[in-house]
PDB file of C-alpha atoms in Angstrom:
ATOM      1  CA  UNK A   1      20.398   2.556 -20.300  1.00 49.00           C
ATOM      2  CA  UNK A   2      18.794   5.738 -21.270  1.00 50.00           C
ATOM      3  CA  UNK A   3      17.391   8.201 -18.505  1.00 51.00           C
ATOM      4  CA  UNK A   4      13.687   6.925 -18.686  1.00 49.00           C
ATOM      5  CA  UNK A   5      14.618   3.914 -17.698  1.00 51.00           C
ATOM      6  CA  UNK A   6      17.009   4.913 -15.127  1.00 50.00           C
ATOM      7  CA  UNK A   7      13.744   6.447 -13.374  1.00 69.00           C
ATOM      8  CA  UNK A   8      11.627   3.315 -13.236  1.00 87.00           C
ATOM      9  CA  UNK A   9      10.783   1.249 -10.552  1.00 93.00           C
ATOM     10  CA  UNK A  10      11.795  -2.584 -10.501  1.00 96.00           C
ATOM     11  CA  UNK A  11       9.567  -5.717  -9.805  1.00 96.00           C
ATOM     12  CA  UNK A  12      10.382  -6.753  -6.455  1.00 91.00           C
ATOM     13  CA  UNK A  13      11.756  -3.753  -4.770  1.00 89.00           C
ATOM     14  CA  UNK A  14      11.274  -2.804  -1.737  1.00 85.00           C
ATOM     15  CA  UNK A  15       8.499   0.002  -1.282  1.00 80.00           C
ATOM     16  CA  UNK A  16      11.160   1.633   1.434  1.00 87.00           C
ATOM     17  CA  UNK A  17      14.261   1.513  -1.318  1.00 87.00           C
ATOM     18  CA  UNK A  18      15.048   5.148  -2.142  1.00 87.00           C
ATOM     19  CA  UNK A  19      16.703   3.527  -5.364  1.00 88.00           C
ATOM     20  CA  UNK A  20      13.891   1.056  -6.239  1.00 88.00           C
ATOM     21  CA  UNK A  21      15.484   1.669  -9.884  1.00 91.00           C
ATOM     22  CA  UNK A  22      17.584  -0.407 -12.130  1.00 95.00           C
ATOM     23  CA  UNK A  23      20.727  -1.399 -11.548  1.00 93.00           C
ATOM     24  CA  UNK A  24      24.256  -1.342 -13.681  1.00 95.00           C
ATOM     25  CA  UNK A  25      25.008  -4.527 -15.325  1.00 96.00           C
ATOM     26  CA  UNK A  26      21.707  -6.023 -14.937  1.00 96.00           C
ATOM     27  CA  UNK A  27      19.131  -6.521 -17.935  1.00 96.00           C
ATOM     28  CA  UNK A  28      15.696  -5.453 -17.484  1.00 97.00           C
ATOM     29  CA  UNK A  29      12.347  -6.199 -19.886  1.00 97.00           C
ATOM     30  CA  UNK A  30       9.410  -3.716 -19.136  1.00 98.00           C
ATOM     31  CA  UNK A  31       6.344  -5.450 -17.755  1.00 98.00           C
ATOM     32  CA  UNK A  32       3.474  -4.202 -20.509  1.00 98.00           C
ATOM     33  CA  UNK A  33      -0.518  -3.545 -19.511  1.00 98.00           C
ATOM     34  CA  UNK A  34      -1.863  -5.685 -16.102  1.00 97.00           C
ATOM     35  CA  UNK A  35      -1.248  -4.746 -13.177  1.00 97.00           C
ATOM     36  CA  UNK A  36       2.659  -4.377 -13.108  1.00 97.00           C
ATOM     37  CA  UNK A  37       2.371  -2.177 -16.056  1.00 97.00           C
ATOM     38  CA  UNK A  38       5.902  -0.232 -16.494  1.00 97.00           C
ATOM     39  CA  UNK A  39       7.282  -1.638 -13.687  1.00 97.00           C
ATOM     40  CA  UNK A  40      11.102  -3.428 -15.509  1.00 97.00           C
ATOM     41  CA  UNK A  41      11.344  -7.007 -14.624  1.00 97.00           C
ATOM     42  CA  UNK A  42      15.343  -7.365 -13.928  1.00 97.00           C
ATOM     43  CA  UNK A  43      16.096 -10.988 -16.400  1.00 97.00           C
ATOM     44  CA  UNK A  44      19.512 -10.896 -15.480  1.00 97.00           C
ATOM     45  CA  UNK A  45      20.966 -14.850 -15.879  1.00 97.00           C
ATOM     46  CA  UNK A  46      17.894 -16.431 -16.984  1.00 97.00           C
ATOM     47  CA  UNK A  47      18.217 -18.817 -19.804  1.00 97.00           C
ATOM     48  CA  UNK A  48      16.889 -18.956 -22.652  1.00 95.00           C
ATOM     49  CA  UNK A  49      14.116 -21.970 -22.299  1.00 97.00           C
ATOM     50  CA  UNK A  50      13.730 -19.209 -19.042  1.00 96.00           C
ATOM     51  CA  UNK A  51      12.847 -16.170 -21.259  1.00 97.00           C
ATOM     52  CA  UNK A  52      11.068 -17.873 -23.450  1.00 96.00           C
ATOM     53  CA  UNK A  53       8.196 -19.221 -20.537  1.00 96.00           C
ATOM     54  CA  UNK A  54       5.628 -17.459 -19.125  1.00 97.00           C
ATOM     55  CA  UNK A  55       6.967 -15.211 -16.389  1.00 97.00           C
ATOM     56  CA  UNK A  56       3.808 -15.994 -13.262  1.00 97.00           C
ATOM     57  CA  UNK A  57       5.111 -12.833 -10.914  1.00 97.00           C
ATOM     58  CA  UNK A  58       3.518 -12.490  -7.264  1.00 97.00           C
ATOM     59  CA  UNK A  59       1.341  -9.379  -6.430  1.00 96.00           C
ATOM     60  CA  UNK A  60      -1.244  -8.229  -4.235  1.00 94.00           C
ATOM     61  CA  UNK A  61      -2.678  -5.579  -6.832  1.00 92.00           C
ATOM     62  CA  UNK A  62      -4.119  -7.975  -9.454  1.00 93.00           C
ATOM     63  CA  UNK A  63      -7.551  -9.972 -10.010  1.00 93.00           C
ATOM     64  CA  UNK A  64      -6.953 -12.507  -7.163  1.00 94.00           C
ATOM     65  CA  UNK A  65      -5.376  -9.738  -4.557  1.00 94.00           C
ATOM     66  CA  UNK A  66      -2.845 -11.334  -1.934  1.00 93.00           C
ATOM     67  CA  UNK A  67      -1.829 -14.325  -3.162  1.00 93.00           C
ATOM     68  CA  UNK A  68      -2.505 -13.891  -6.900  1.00 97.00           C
ATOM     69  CA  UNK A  69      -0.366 -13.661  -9.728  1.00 97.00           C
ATOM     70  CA  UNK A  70       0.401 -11.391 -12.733  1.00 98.00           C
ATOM     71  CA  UNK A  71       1.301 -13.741 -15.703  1.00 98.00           C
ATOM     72  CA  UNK A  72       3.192 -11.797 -18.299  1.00 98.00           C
ATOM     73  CA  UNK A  73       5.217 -13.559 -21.919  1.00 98.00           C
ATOM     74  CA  UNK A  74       7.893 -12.202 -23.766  1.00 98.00           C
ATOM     75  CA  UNK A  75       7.000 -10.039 -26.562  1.00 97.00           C
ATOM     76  CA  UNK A  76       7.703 -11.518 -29.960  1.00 94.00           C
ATOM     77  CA  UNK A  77       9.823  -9.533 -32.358  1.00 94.00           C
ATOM     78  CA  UNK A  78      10.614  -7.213 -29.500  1.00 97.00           C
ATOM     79  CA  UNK A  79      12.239  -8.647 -26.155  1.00 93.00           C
ATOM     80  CA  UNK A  80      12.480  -5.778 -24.397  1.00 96.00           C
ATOM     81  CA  UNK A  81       8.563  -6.013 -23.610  1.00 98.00           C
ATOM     82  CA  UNK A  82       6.794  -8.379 -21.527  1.00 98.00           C
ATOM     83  CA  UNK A  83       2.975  -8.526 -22.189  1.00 98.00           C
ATOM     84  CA  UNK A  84       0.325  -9.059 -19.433  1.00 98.00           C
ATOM     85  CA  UNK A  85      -1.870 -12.564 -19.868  1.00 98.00           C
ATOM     86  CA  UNK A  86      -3.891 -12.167 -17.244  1.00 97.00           C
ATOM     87  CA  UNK A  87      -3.757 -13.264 -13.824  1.00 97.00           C
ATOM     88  CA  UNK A  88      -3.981 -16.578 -11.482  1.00 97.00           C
ATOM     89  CA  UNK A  89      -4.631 -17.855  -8.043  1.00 94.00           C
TER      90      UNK A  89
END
């Protein structure tokens, strides 16, 4: 992981974390436009028919507010980027 990355905050951790940043051994994909926008979505142990679905991530800061959801795919061509879809209910 270059340093850029090892500065970015992850999905899912906790506002309170001072290390809210990625972790060794773990494999990230950065969340692209929405409302997670460049926040690294940690894939580590999905499968492949996993990766390859929609990715329908929890957040209060979207469309909907509590209780909606960011829906983000895996870039084509590049997996290391997960583009926003919109958001849901």
């Amino acid at each position: 992981m270059d340093d850029r990355m090892l500065r970015r905050r992850v999905y899912g951790a906790d506002h309170e974390d001072p290390d809210p940043g990625p972790r060794p051994g773990h494999t990230y994909g950065e969340l692209v436009g929405g409302p997670l926008d460049g926040l690294l979505l940690d894939i580590t142990g999905w499968s492949a028919p996993q990766l390859d679905e929609e990715a329908r991530l929890p957040t209060e800061i979207g469309r909907y507010g509590a209780g909606g959801r960011a829906h983000y795919r895996r870039r084509a061509g590049d997996p290391g980027h997960w583009d926003w879809t919109g958001d849901s209910r």
